[in-house]
PDB file of C-alpha atoms in Angstrom:
ATOM      1  CA  MET E  12      -2.868  25.969 -14.216  1.00 46.00           C
ATOM      2  CA  LEU E  13      -4.177  22.617 -15.440  1.00 48.00           C
ATOM      3  CA  LYS E  14      -2.203  20.720 -18.056  1.00 54.00           C
ATOM      4  CA  ALA E  15      -3.505  20.218 -21.590  1.00 53.00           C
ATOM      5  CA  GLU E  16      -4.157  16.513 -21.008  1.00 55.00           C
ATOM      6  CA  ASN E  17      -6.711  17.489 -18.339  1.00 52.00           C
ATOM      7  CA  ARG E  18      -8.844  19.219 -20.977  1.00 56.00           C
ATOM      8  CA  GLU E  19     -11.474  17.317 -22.923  1.00 60.00           C
ATOM      9  CA  LEU E  20     -14.663  17.962 -24.819  1.00 58.00           C
ATOM     10  CA  ASN E  21     -17.921  17.159 -23.109  1.00 59.00           C
ATOM     11  CA  ALA E  22     -19.596  14.563 -25.359  1.00 62.00           C
ATOM     12  CA  TYR E  23     -23.064  16.003 -24.737  1.00 63.00           C
ATOM     13  CA  ASN E  24     -22.748  19.702 -25.494  1.00 63.00           C
ATOM     14  CA  LYS E  25     -19.245  19.980 -27.009  1.00 65.00           C
ATOM     15  CA  GLU E  26     -18.064  22.378 -24.281  1.00 70.00           C
ATOM     16  CA  LEU E  27     -14.437  22.288 -23.235  1.00 70.00           C
ATOM     17  CA  ILE E  28     -14.181  20.740 -19.794  1.00 68.00           C
ATOM     18  CA  VAL E  29     -11.139  21.405 -17.644  1.00 70.00           C
ATOM     19  CA  MET E  30     -10.870  18.707 -15.029  1.00 67.00           C
ATOM     20  CA  ALA E  31      -8.570  18.438 -12.040  1.00 64.00           C
ATOM     21  CA  LYS E  32      -7.647  14.863 -11.143  1.00 67.00           C
ATOM     22  CA  ALA E  33      -5.916  12.697  -8.608  1.00 60.00           C
ATOM     23  CA  VAL E  34      -2.356  11.899  -9.655  1.00 63.00           C
ATOM     24  CA  GLY E  35      -1.379   9.183  -7.181  1.00 66.00           C
ATOM     25  CA  VAL E  36      -1.821   7.749  -3.730  1.00 71.00           C
ATOM     26  CA  GLY E  37      -0.689  10.096  -1.002  1.00 72.00           C
ATOM     27  CA  GLY E  38      -0.829   7.620   1.859  1.00 80.00           C
ATOM     28  CA  VAL E  39      -2.280   4.548   3.504  1.00 86.00           C
ATOM     29  CA  PHE E  40      -3.525   4.899   7.066  1.00 84.00           C
ATOM     30  CA  LEU E  41      -4.335   2.001   9.397  1.00 85.00           C
ATOM     31  CA  LYS E  42      -5.806   1.901  12.863  1.00 86.00           C
ATOM     32  CA  ALA E  43      -3.685  -0.097  15.323  1.00 90.00           C
ATOM     33  CA  ARG E  44      -3.783  -1.183  18.965  1.00 91.00           C
ATOM     34  CA  ASP E  45      -0.123  -0.149  19.232  1.00 94.00           C
ATOM     35  CA  PRO E  46       0.772   2.190  16.341  1.00 92.00           C
ATOM     36  CA  GLN E  47       4.469   2.516  17.259  1.00 92.00           C
ATOM     37  CA  ALA E  48       5.003  -1.255  17.584  1.00 94.00           C
ATOM     38  CA  LEU E  49       3.191  -1.936  14.305  1.00 94.00           C
ATOM     39  CA  ALA E  50       5.240   0.728  12.492  1.00 93.00           C
ATOM     40  CA  ARG E  51       8.417  -0.836  13.906  1.00 93.00           C
ATOM     41  CA  TRP E  52       7.284  -4.298  12.670  1.00 95.00           C
ATOM     42  CA  TYR E  53       6.756  -2.999   9.110  1.00 94.00           C
ATOM     43  CA  ALA E  54      10.122  -1.198   9.172  1.00 94.00           C
ATOM     44  CA  GLU E  55      11.969  -4.282  10.428  1.00 95.00           C
ATOM     45  CA  ASN E  56      10.211  -6.939   8.337  1.00 95.00           C
ATOM     46  CA  LEU E  57       9.453  -5.156   5.065  1.00 93.00           C
ATOM     47  CA  GLY E  58      12.245  -2.572   5.117  1.00 92.00           C
ATOM     48  CA  ILE E  59       9.980   0.480   4.885  1.00 92.00           C
ATOM     49  CA  PRO E  60      11.994   3.541   5.999  1.00 90.00           C
ATOM     50  CA  ALA E  61      10.790   5.339   9.139  1.00 89.00           C
ATOM     51  CA  GLN E  62      10.121   9.081   8.962  1.00 87.00           C
ATOM     52  CA  ASP E  63       9.932  11.791  11.587  1.00 81.00           C
ATOM     53  CA  GLY E  64       6.723  11.510  13.579  1.00 79.00           C
ATOM     54  CA  GLY E  65       6.505   7.706  13.450  1.00 81.00           C
ATOM     55  CA  SER E  66       5.132   7.269   9.936  1.00 89.00           C
ATOM     56  CA  LEU E  67       6.841   5.127   7.328  1.00 90.00           C
ATOM     57  CA  ALA E  68       7.362   6.338   3.771  1.00 88.00           C
ATOM     58  CA  PHE E  69       8.709   5.271   0.411  1.00 82.00           C
ATOM     59  CA  ASP E  70      10.511   8.166  -1.226  1.00 77.00           C
ATOM     60  CA  GLY E  71      12.976   7.906  -4.063  1.00 73.00           C
ATOM     61  CA  SER E  72      13.576   6.415  -7.464  1.00 73.00           C
ATOM     62  CA  GLU E  73      12.398   2.911  -6.466  1.00 71.00           C
ATOM     63  CA  SER E  74       9.026   4.246  -5.379  1.00 69.00           C
ATOM     64  CA  VAL E  75       8.456   6.651  -8.291  1.00 69.00           C
ATOM     65  CA  GLY E  76       7.340   9.374  -5.933  1.00 53.00           C
ATOM     66  CA  MET E  77       6.419   9.379  -2.282  1.00 58.00           C
ATOM     67  CA  THR E  78       3.812   7.106  -0.721  1.00 69.00           C
ATOM     68  CA  VAL E  79       3.147   7.451   3.006  1.00 66.00           C
ATOM     69  CA  PHE E  80       2.355   4.475   5.198  1.00 74.00           C
ATOM     70  CA  ALA E  81       1.214   5.473   8.694  1.00 81.00           C
ATOM     71  CA  HIS E  82      -0.535   3.872  11.670  1.00 84.00           C
ATOM     72  CA  PHE E  83      -3.249   5.439  13.808  1.00 85.00           C
ATOM     73  CA  PRO E  84      -4.756   4.489  17.181  1.00 86.00           C
ATOM     74  CA  LEU E  85      -7.876   2.300  17.070  1.00 83.00           C
ATOM     75  CA  ASP E  86     -10.068   5.131  18.318  1.00 82.00           C
ATOM     76  CA  THR E  87      -8.976   7.646  15.662  1.00 78.00           C
ATOM     77  CA  LYS E  88     -11.724   9.607  13.932  1.00 72.00           C
ATOM     78  CA  TYR E  89      -9.480  10.215  10.917  1.00 63.00           C
ATOM     79  CA  PHE E  90     -11.262   7.384   9.065  1.00 63.00           C
ATOM     80  CA  GLY E  91     -14.745   8.589   9.976  1.00 58.00           C
ATOM     81  CA  GLU E  92     -17.207   6.483  11.913  1.00 59.00           C
ATOM     82  CA  GLY E  93     -17.602   2.749  11.467  1.00 55.00           C
ATOM     83  CA  GLY E  94     -15.390  -0.257  10.925  1.00 60.00           C
ATOM     84  CA  GLN E  95     -13.745   0.511   7.600  1.00 52.00           C
ATOM     85  CA  GLN E  96     -11.344  -2.274   6.621  1.00 61.00           C
ATOM     86  CA  VAL E  97      -8.418  -2.175   4.172  1.00 75.00           C
ATOM     87  CA  MET E  98      -5.750  -4.467   2.753  1.00 72.00           C
ATOM     88  CA  VAL E  99      -2.452  -2.915   1.810  1.00 84.00           C
ATOM     89  CA  ASN E 100      -0.556  -4.087  -1.279  1.00 83.00           C
ATOM     90  CA  PHE E 101       3.215  -3.606  -1.300  1.00 89.00           C
ATOM     91  CA  ARG E 102       5.341  -3.775  -4.451  1.00 88.00           C
ATOM     92  CA  VAL E 103       8.386  -5.923  -3.677  1.00 89.00           C
ATOM     93  CA  ASP E 104      11.642  -6.443  -5.536  1.00 89.00           C
ATOM     94  CA  ASP E 105      12.105 -10.189  -4.907  1.00 92.00           C
ATOM     95  CA  LEU E 106       9.011 -12.035  -3.653  1.00 93.00           C
ATOM     96  CA  ASP E 107      10.703 -15.389  -3.016  1.00 94.00           C
ATOM     97  CA  ALA E 108      13.611 -13.882  -1.073  1.00 94.00           C
ATOM     98  CA  LEU E 109      11.269 -11.702   0.984  1.00 94.00           C
ATOM     99  CA  LEU E 110       9.030 -14.665   1.841  1.00 95.00           C
ATOM    100  CA  GLU E 111      12.075 -16.657   2.985  1.00 94.00           C
ATOM    101  CA  GLN E 112      13.194 -13.718   5.124  1.00 94.00           C
ATOM    102  CA  LEU E 113       9.706 -13.334   6.626  1.00 95.00           C
ATOM    103  CA  ALA E 114       9.472 -17.078   7.349  1.00 95.00           C
ATOM    104  CA  ARG E 115      12.783 -16.912   9.246  1.00 93.00           C
ATOM    105  CA  ALA E 116      11.333 -14.011  11.274  1.00 94.00           C
ATOM    106  CA  GLY E 117       8.271 -16.111  12.192  1.00 96.00           C
ATOM    107  CA  VAL E 118       5.793 -14.054  10.167  1.00 95.00           C
ATOM    108  CA  ARG E 119       2.507 -15.801   9.364  1.00 93.00           C
ATOM    109  CA  ILE E 120       2.463 -16.465   5.606  1.00 95.00           C
ATOM    110  CA  ASP E 121      -0.489 -17.620   3.518  1.00 91.00           C
ATOM    111  CA  PRO E 122       0.590 -20.686   1.485  1.00 95.00           C
ATOM    112  CA  LYS E 123      -1.469 -19.431  -1.482  1.00 91.00           C
ATOM    113  CA  ARG E 124       0.422 -17.847  -4.409  1.00 96.00           C
ATOM    114  CA  ASP E 125      -0.966 -16.176  -7.490  1.00 91.00           C
ATOM    115  CA  ASP E 126       0.901 -15.753 -10.760  1.00 94.00           C
ATOM    116  CA  ALA E 127      -0.921 -13.200 -12.893  1.00 89.00           C
ATOM    117  CA  PRO E 128      -0.029 -11.707 -16.269  1.00 89.00           C
ATOM    118  CA  TYR E 129       1.117  -8.541 -14.435  1.00 83.00           C
ATOM    119  CA  GLY E 130       3.066 -10.100 -11.562  1.00 88.00           C
ATOM    120  CA  ARG E 131       3.323 -12.557  -8.707  1.00 93.00           C
ATOM    121  CA  PHE E 132       1.374 -12.294  -5.451  1.00 88.00           C
ATOM    122  CA  ALA E 133       1.593 -13.649  -1.909  1.00 92.00           C
ATOM    123  CA  TRP E 134      -0.063 -12.714   1.391  1.00 87.00           C
ATOM    124  CA  ILE E 135       1.105 -12.336   4.969  1.00 89.00           C
ATOM    125  CA  TRP E 136      -0.386 -11.104   8.252  1.00 86.00           C
ATOM    126  CA  ASP E 137       1.085  -8.419  10.434  1.00 90.00           C
ATOM    127  CA  PRO E 138       1.154  -8.818  14.255  1.00 93.00           C
ATOM    128  CA  GLU E 139      -2.291  -7.205  14.609  1.00 87.00           C
ATOM    129  CA  GLY E 140      -3.928  -9.638  12.178  1.00 81.00           C
ATOM    130  CA  ASN E 141      -4.056  -7.393   9.108  1.00 83.00           C
ATOM    131  CA  ARG E 142      -3.765  -9.375   5.881  1.00 82.00           C
ATOM    132  CA  VAL E 143      -1.130  -7.763   3.648  1.00 86.00           C
ATOM    133  CA  GLU E 144      -0.623  -8.416  -0.057  1.00 84.00           C
ATOM    134  CA  LEU E 145       2.866  -8.612  -1.557  1.00 88.00           C
ATOM    135  CA  TRP E 146       3.242  -8.047  -5.299  1.00 88.00           C
ATOM    136  CA  GLN E 147       6.293  -8.528  -7.476  1.00 89.00           C
ATOM    137  CA  PRO E 148       5.526  -6.866 -10.819  1.00 86.00           C
ATOM    138  CA  LEU E 149       6.805  -8.619 -13.917  1.00 87.00           C
ATOM    139  CA  PRO E 150       9.874  -7.029 -15.528  1.00 84.00           C
ATOM    140  CA  ALA E 151       8.985  -4.334 -18.037  1.00 74.00           C
TER     141      ALA E 151
END
């Protein structure tokens, strides 16, 4: 049964429209030359907990629900045909401390920083050359 907030009047003919909707991100899926090694890198360098089956997942009060982060072989058809590209954004709790930790681990870090009204941003690259965005939201 759809919730009341999913009901609205159609502006054209004043009919009641009941609309299902997406309520969050269920996962991020990347192709990788070596999915297990890349998953291990993210677990070790960004602290993302490993799950059964090799995926990584945020689950608990810090994540406000579960978000899956998984890696797929380069030849997967899961993404459809073509060279679809993505950049993943991770919420972080302490951007400066994480960047220091990543620098000590030899991670390639973009020197650019961005301070926006809604948080601070930095960028890194994983071992397979994927640019990754790190975001520390401003305190509420």
